[in-house]
mmCIF file of C-alpha atoms in Angstrom:
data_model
loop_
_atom_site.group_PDB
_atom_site.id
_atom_site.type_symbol
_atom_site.label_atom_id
_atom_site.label_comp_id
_atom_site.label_asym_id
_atom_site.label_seq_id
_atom_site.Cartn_x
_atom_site.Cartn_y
_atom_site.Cartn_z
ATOM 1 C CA UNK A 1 15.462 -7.704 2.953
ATOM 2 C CA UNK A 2 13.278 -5.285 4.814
ATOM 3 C CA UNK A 3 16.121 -2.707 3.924
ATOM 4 C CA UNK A 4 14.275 -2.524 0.515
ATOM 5 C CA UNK A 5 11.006 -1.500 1.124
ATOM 6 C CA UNK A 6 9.644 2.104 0.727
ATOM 7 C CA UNK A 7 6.453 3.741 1.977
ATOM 8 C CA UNK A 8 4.903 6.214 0.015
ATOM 9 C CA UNK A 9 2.750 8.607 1.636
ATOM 10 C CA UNK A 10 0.094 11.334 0.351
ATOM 11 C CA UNK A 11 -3.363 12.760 -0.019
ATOM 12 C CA UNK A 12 -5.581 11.899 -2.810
ATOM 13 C CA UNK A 13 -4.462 12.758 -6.276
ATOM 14 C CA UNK A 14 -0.771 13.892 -4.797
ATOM 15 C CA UNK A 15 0.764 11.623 -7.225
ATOM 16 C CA UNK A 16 1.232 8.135 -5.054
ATOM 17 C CA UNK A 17 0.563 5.784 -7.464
ATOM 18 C CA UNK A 18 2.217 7.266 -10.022
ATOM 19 C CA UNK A 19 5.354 7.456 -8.361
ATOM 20 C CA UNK A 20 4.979 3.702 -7.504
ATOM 21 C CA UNK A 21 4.975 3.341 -10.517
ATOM 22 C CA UNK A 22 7.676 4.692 -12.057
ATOM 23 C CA UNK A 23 10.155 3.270 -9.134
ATOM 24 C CA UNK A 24 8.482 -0.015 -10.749
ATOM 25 C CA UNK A 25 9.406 0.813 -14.073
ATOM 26 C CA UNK A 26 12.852 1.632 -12.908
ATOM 27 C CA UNK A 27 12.959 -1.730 -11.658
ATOM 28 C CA UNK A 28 11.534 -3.398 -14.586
ATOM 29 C CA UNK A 29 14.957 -2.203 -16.783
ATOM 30 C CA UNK A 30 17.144 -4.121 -14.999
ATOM 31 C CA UNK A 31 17.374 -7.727 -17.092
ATOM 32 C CA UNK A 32 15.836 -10.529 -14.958
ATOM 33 C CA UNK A 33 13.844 -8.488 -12.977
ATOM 34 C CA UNK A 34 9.762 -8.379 -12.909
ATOM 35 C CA UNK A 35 7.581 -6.785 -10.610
ATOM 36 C CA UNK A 36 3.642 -7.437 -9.497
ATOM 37 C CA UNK A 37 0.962 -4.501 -8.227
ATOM 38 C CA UNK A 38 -1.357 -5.689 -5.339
ATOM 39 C CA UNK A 39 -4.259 -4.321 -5.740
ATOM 40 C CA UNK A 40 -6.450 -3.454 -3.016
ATOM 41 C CA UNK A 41 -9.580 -1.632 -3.743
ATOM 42 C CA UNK A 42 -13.453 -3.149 -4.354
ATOM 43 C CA UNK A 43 -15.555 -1.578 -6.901
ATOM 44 C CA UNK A 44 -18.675 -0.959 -3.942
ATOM 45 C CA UNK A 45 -20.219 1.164 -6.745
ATOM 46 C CA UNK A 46 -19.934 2.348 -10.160
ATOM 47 C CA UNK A 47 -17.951 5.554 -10.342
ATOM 48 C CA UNK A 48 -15.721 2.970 -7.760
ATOM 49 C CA UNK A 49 -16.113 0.304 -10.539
ATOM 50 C CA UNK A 50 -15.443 3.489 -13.213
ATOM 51 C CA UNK A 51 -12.231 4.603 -11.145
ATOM 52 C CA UNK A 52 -10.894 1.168 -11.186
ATOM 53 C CA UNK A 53 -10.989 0.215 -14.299
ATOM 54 C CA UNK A 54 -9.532 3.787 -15.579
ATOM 55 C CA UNK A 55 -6.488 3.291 -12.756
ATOM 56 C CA UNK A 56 -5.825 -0.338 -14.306
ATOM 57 C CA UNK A 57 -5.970 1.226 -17.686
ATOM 58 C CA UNK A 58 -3.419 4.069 -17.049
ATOM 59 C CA UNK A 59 -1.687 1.467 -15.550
ATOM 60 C CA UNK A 60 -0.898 -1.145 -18.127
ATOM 61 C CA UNK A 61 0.085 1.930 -20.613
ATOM 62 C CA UNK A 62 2.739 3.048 -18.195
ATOM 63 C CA UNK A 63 3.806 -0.129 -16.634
ATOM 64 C CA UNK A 64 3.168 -2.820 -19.329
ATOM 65 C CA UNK A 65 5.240 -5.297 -17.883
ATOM 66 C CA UNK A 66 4.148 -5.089 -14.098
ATOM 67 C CA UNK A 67 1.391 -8.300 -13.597
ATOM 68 C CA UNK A 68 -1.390 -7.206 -11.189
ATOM 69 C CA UNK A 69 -3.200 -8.952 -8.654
ATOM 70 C CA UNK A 70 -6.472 -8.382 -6.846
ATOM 71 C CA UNK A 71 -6.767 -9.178 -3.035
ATOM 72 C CA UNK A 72 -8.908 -6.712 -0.660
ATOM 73 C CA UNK A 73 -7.510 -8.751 2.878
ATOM 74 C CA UNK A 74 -5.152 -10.956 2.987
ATOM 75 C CA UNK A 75 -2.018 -8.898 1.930
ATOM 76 C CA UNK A 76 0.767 -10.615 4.132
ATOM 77 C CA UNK A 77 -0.375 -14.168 2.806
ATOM 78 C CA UNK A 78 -0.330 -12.372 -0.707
ATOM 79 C CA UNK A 79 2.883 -10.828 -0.234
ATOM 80 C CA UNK A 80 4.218 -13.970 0.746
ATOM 81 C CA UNK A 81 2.793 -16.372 -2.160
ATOM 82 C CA UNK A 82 3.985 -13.714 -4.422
ATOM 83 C CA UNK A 83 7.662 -13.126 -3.136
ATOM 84 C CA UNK A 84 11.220 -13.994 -5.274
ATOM 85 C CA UNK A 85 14.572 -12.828 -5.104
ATOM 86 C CA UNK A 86 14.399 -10.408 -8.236
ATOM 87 C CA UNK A 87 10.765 -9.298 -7.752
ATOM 88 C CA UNK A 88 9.192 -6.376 -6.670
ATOM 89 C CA UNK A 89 5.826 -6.274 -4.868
ATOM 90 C CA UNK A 90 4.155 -3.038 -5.334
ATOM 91 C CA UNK A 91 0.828 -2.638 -2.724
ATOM 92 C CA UNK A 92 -1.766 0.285 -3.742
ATOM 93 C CA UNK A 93 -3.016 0.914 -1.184
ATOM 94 C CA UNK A 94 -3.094 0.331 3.053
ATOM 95 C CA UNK A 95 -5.962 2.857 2.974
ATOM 96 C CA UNK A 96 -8.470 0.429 1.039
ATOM 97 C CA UNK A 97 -6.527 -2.574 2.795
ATOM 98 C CA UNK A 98 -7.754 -1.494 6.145
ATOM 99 C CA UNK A 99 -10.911 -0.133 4.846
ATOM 100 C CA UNK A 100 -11.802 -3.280 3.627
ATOM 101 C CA UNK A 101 -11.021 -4.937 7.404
ATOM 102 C CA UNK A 102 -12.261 -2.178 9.267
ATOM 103 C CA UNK A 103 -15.605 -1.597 7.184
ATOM 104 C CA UNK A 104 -16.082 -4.375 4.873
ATOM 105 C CA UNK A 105 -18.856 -4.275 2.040
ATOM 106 C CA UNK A 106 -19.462 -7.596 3.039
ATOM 107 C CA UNK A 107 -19.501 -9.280 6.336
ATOM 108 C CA UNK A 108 -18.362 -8.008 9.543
ATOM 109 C CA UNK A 109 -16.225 -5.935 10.663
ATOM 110 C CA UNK A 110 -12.353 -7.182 11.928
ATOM 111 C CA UNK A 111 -12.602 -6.255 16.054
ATOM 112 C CA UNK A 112 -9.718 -4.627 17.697
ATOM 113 C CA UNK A 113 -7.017 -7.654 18.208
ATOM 114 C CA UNK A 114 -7.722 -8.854 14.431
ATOM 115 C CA UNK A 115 -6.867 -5.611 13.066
ATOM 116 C CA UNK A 116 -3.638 -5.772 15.499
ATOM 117 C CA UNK A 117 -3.085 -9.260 14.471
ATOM 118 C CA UNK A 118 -3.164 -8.282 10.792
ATOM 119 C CA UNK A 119 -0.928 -5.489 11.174
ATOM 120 C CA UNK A 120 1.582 -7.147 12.635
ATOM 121 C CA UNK A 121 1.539 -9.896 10.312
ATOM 122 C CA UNK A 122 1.962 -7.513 7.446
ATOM 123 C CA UNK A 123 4.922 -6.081 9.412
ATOM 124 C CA UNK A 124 6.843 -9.373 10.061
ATOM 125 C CA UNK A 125 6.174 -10.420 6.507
ATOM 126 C CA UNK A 126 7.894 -7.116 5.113
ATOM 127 C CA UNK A 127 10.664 -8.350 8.229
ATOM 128 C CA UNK A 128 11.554 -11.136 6.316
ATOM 129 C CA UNK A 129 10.160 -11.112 2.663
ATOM 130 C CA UNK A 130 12.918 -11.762 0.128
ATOM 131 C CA UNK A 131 11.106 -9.666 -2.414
ATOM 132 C CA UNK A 132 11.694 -5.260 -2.357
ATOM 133 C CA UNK A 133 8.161 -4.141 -1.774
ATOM 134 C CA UNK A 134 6.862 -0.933 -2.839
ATOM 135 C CA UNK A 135 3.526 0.055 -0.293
ATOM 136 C CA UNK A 136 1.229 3.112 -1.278
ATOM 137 C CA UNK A 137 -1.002 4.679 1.083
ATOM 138 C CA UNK A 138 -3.435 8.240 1.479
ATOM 139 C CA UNK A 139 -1.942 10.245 4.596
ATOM 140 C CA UNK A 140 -5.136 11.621 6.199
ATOM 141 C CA UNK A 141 -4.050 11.972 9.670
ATOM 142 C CA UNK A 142 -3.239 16.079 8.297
ATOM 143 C CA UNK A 143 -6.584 17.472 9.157
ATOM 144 C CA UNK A 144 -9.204 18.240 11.326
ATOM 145 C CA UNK A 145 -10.458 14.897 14.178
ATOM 146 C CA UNK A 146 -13.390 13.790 12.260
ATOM 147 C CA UNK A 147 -16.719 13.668 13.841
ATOM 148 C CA UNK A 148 -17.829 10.340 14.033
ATOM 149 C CA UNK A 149 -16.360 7.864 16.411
ATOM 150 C CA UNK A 150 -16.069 5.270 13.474
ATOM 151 C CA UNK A 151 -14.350 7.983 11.041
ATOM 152 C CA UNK A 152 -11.819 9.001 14.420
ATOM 153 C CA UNK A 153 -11.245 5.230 15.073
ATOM 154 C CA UNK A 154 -10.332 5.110 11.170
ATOM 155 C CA UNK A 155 -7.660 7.692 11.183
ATOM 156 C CA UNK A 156 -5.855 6.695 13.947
ATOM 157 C CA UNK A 157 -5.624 2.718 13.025
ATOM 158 C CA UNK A 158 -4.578 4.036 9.993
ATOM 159 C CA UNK A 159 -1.780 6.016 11.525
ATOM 160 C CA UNK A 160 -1.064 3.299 13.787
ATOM 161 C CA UNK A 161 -0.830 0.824 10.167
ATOM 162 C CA UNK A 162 1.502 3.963 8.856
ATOM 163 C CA UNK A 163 4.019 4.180 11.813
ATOM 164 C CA UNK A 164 4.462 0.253 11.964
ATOM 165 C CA UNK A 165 4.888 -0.336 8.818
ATOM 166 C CA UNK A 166 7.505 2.724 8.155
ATOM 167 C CA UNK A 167 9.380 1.093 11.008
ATOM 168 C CA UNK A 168 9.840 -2.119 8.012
ATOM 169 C CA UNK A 169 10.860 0.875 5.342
ATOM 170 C CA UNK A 170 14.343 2.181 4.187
ATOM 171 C CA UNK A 171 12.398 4.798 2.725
ATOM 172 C CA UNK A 172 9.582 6.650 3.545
ATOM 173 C CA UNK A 173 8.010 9.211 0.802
ATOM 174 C CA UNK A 174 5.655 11.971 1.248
ATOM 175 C CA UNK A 175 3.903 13.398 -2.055
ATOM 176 C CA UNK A 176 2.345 16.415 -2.271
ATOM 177 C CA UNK A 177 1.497 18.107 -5.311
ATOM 178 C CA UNK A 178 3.005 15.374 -7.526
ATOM 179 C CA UNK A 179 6.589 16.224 -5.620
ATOM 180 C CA UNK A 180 7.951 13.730 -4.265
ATOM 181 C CA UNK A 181 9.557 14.369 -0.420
ATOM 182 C CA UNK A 182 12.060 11.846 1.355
ATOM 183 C CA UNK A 183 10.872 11.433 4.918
ATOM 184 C CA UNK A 184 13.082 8.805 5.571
ATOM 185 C CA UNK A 185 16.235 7.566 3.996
ATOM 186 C CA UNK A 186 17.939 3.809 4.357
ATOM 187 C CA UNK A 187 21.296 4.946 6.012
ATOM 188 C CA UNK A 188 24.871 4.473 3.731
ATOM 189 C CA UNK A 189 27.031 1.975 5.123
#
């Protein structure tokens, strides 16, 4: 069913995750239908901590019927425990995802054919997951190359992680400003 899945693309505070979530609670009114929100982000802090706890707040008041998750790395297994004809899968975010791989808080680093190997498991599990799956993910490839080596590596697995998995998308969604922008459209048969 990879004809399901949408991408949604943006900076930070463009409205991603909000616009998740209302194609979630759009789901959620059809009768028989539930939905689940992977979540990917670590609390390495406490304003992280702070921001986490305020996103899962906002969250339940919007979305009171979508059950969350918590899983930092291994999305594709997720994805698949979690899939079900009838169930969406909604994944905030890629960008944490592959932070956590690429520069973990704990333990080492995923090398260069991990990282590969990860991405293309999360692409052949969208390839043949049963359930629609909603992915959210910061577009930062807009700017200026970055400095470092490790912040230019960053950016482009990251838009490496964007352009395979929008290949696995019927729709692809930039947000800017809180407007949301079809990139990419499943075609009408």
């Amino acid at each position: 069913m990879a004809g399901s899945h949408h991408l949604i693309l943006g900076g930070q505070r463009s409205g991603k995750s909000r616009f998740a979530e209302r194609l979630a609670s759009a789901w959620l009114e059809t009768p028989g239908q539930s939905a689940t929100l992977v979540a990917t982000a670590l609390a390495g802090d406490t304003e992280m901590a702070a921001r986490i706890s305020v996103h899962q707040a906002d969250r339940a008041a919007r979305v009171p019927r979508m059950a969350t998750i918590e899983e930092s790395r291994a999305l594709a297994q997720v994805l698949r425990q979690h899939k079900a004809p009838g169930h969406l899968l909604v994944v905030d975010c890629l960008t944490l995802w592959l932070t956590n791989l690429l520069m973990p808080l704990h333990g080492e680093p995923l090398g260069a054919d991990s990282i590969q190997a990860a991405r293309d498991d999360l692409c052949a599990t969208l390839r043949h997951i049963e359930s629609p799956v909603v992915l959210v993910s910061n577009e930062i490839g807009l700017g200026l190359s970055p400095m470092s080596s490790q912040a230019r590596h960053f950016v482009d697995e990251l838009g490496w992680l964007h352009q395979s998995v929008a290949a696995e998308c019927a729709n692809v969604t930039l947000m800017v400003a809180g407007i949301a922008m079809p990139i990419q459209r499943q075609a009408s048969s």
